[in-house]
């Protein structure tokens, strides 16, 4: 084991020891078992034992122990959190970290794609985020009007599916998709037109860069005044927000092909359209996907914020602003979860598409 | 010098002029229906010049003309005392202070995260996907709620707004810094190893210096986005102070000129902040001898 691994192991064992000493009479059997396991694991630090029983230092053992301890803590949450329970929670987390650390060390020299490392480790980290969120909110008795525990939000997600679907449809399927398509599409076409003239490109690039840095979201109230309360005004905000990043990126992408490549196309006597489709656009794809990914989050933000300035009685932004007023924070967080899920899904889909289309890019050819 | 003017300034100015012309055109077009209605009610004779002149002089136009907005900005900055509640400088200062606080906290958080990510592979695999996911949460959209909740806990004033800016600005810094810390050529890293340098010597003498250009590029994005965060963070504070509050009160009372002047001031502020970071970058690069 490396230095960091030994440190983690020792710290976990100390936490377990503290829990055993402090709460021997008060703890539930499950917690006592967890604390005992953690303390026993501390014995691995003696070099004799580790050499004799190689199985005790495998990462799977740490994973199982951390999950047992986490489960015991979650089961005991409702009875209030004593110092001993916190110690076990921390020990559980340290063992989880230890498991990840060991998995990483085993994987360090491996080549190729490893599902456990690429997907399992991030999910495991997410599990610990939710675990501590749950433990802190319930254990410290934080009022649910300030921060509801994840379990309550999850329950809300299941019971209010109909409302969430309607809001999702209004905000995402109508406003965001329409605005995103129009904004990115028109910016793409205009960038191609502007690119034909050197003069226009020199003018549009700095101005587009400047406007991309502006708080464009401020036009939301104006758009609501102009286009009314329904989804059209939200789509208009999304169009404006997505237009400039897309235009700037497409413009820089179109000039990304090197002079050598352009010369080659000239010697082939390639026409404008041939150069555009076979050289410039493929070379611009990494830039275009960059803009598409940035815009996928911007579009969602634009549509939701625009709903704060006036909306029919449906939509993610509308629900967030009204349910905050009614102190239903679990509903608000459920809407946020839906929005985050939609955002992550679009981002992920775009990343996959990017990988398929720009497979030639150096960043995808190395590990 | 003249060459630079022709190459850079002329195209930009042409586009700006074109935007101004289009803006004026839309001012007339969008304000005309109301004006025509007025002419009809008062039964006045009107010519095209009258129409153009009158559409640009509304109190609450659908779209104010650029010179109206500029006049409003002039009136609320130069002619008002800085301490006055109607001075845009006063409101800009409130927004700017939380922008800067959030930016500093975000830069610090982002740099710390990047260092952990580069130095520990478990952190890299665990944190990186969640850092990206964190930005798919529409934080700007829930900023008002966060402000309300933080106020309820007892955090009020500058800090809640700054926290929104922090959340937005740590992301570009973390991503750019990770890229920068990993940017040294493997040959150079191998060279450092042959000198038998420790992990921390490698970090401070090679990785950190080579990440500086990346850091400044990220800071330009981060400071602009901090400003957006501060403005949106001001929306729910009951329209007390700040550029965001000006936007909101303008939209409540239909004061379009006020909205546009707040927007334009925010735009100027964003430009000044980015330029300031740019200057800092150039000075640092020159001192470090970074090739252009």
XYZ file of C-alpha atoms in Angstrom, chain B residues 20-193:
174
model
C -26.656 51.460 -35.079
C -28.447 51.985 -38.402
C -30.473 48.797 -37.975
C -31.266 49.799 -34.387
C -32.582 53.196 -35.516
C -34.627 51.496 -38.222
C -36.234 49.168 -35.707
C -36.869 52.070 -33.326
C -39.011 53.778 -35.926
C -40.672 50.551 -37.032
C -41.505 49.266 -33.550
C -42.626 52.582 -32.081
C -44.623 53.671 -35.135
C -47.923 51.858 -34.355
C -48.373 53.684 -31.041
C -47.360 57.022 -32.603
C -49.743 56.580 -35.542
C -52.464 55.826 -33.026
C -51.670 59.119 -31.273
C -51.787 61.062 -34.541
C -55.185 59.577 -35.295
C -56.558 60.409 -31.827
C -55.414 64.022 -31.981
C -56.141 64.238 -35.710
C -52.757 65.799 -36.498
C -51.330 66.043 -39.947
C -48.041 64.189 -40.119
C -45.196 63.699 -42.523
C -42.495 61.054 -42.533
C -39.977 63.355 -40.826
C -42.468 64.022 -38.027
C -42.963 60.312 -37.551
C -39.237 59.592 -37.388
C -38.675 62.460 -34.947
C -41.576 61.553 -32.684
C -40.903 57.810 -32.543
C -37.496 58.586 -31.117
C -38.828 60.765 -28.339
C -41.214 58.429 -26.502
C -41.093 58.270 -22.711
C -41.696 54.527 -22.665
C -40.818 53.322 -26.152
C -41.028 49.692 -27.231
C -37.428 50.108 -28.345
C -35.582 53.275 -27.325
C -33.249 54.919 -29.819
C -29.525 54.624 -29.039
C -29.187 58.335 -28.344
C -32.031 58.158 -25.799
C -30.216 55.386 -23.947
C -26.932 57.264 -24.059
C -28.651 60.407 -22.788
C -30.190 58.411 -19.923
C -26.798 56.947 -19.029
C -25.242 60.418 -19.145
C -28.013 61.763 -16.938
C -27.690 58.989 -14.350
C -23.905 58.855 -14.192
C -22.373 62.269 -14.713
C -25.206 64.509 -13.586
C -26.190 62.543 -10.474
C -24.169 62.417 -7.286
C -22.368 59.095 -6.893
C -24.090 58.401 -3.593
C -27.569 58.992 -5.014
C -29.839 55.958 -5.305
C -30.565 56.967 -8.884
C -26.936 57.059 -9.929
C -25.899 54.227 -12.196
C -22.367 54.468 -10.802
C -23.732 53.624 -7.352
C -25.604 50.604 -8.750
C -22.622 49.520 -10.854
C -20.386 49.635 -7.797
C -22.731 47.338 -5.861
C -22.759 44.846 -8.722
C -19.029 45.178 -9.285
C -18.112 44.510 -5.656
C -19.992 41.216 -5.532
C -18.662 40.307 -8.987
C -15.081 40.766 -7.827
C -15.580 38.920 -4.534
C -17.208 36.013 -6.377
C -14.502 36.028 -9.021
C -11.709 35.858 -6.447
C -13.401 33.029 -4.542
C -14.183 31.195 -7.784
C -10.627 31.515 -9.052
C -9.259 30.187 -5.766
C -11.704 27.244 -5.694
C -11.050 26.443 -9.326
C -7.275 26.475 -8.882
C -7.435 24.271 -5.777
C -9.688 21.761 -7.547
C -7.402 21.720 -10.570
C -4.348 21.042 -8.402
C -6.101 18.142 -6.640
C -7.290 16.749 -9.959
C -3.870 16.855 -11.560
C -2.013 15.472 -8.550
C -4.384 12.632 -7.645
C -5.855 10.258 -10.199
C -8.726 9.141 -7.950
C -9.770 12.798 -7.639
C -9.518 13.203 -11.399
C -11.881 10.340 -12.136
C -14.272 11.163 -9.281
C -14.460 14.944 -9.567
C -14.126 15.780 -13.256
C -17.482 14.351 -14.438
C -19.260 16.042 -11.533
C -17.632 19.388 -12.255
C -19.083 19.201 -15.760
C -22.458 18.045 -14.409
C -22.449 20.925 -11.927
C -22.687 23.356 -14.832
C -25.688 21.628 -16.389
C -27.647 22.653 -13.294
C -29.164 25.955 -14.418
C -27.711 27.809 -11.427
C -28.680 31.186 -12.858
C -32.241 29.984 -12.959
C -32.254 28.953 -9.316
C -30.075 31.859 -8.182
C -33.074 33.800 -6.862
C -34.096 30.812 -4.721
C -30.568 30.361 -3.389
C -30.440 34.033 -2.435
C -33.774 33.760 -0.616
C -32.670 30.614 1.226
C -29.282 32.089 2.186
C -31.051 35.202 3.433
C -33.225 32.981 5.601
C -30.101 31.407 7.129
C -28.796 34.856 7.961
C -26.404 35.380 5.058
C -27.347 38.621 3.396
C -25.785 41.452 1.487
C -22.746 40.821 -0.631
C -21.955 37.178 0.080
C -25.003 35.339 -1.375
C -24.621 37.140 -4.708
C -20.893 36.496 -4.662
C -21.535 32.789 -4.065
C -23.557 32.610 -7.291
C -20.636 34.221 -9.125
C -18.267 31.774 -7.436
C -20.301 28.783 -8.571
C -20.280 30.056 -12.150
C -16.661 31.169 -12.311
C -14.899 28.197 -10.690
C -15.781 26.007 -13.674
C -13.827 27.701 -16.484
C -10.900 28.204 -14.094
C -10.834 24.553 -13.007
C -11.098 23.213 -16.562
C -8.550 25.660 -17.999
C -6.132 25.160 -15.129
C -6.267 21.351 -15.432
C -5.455 21.726 -19.106
C -2.643 24.148 -18.270
C -1.108 22.024 -15.517
C -1.041 19.109 -17.940
C 0.327 21.172 -20.811
C 4.098 20.738 -20.203
C 5.810 18.657 -22.853
C 6.510 15.057 -21.646
C 10.126 15.669 -22.683
C 10.384 18.505 -20.152
C 8.810 16.378 -17.428
C 11.308 13.619 -18.193
C 14.118 16.161 -18.038
C 12.936 17.265 -14.591
C 12.891 13.604 -13.522
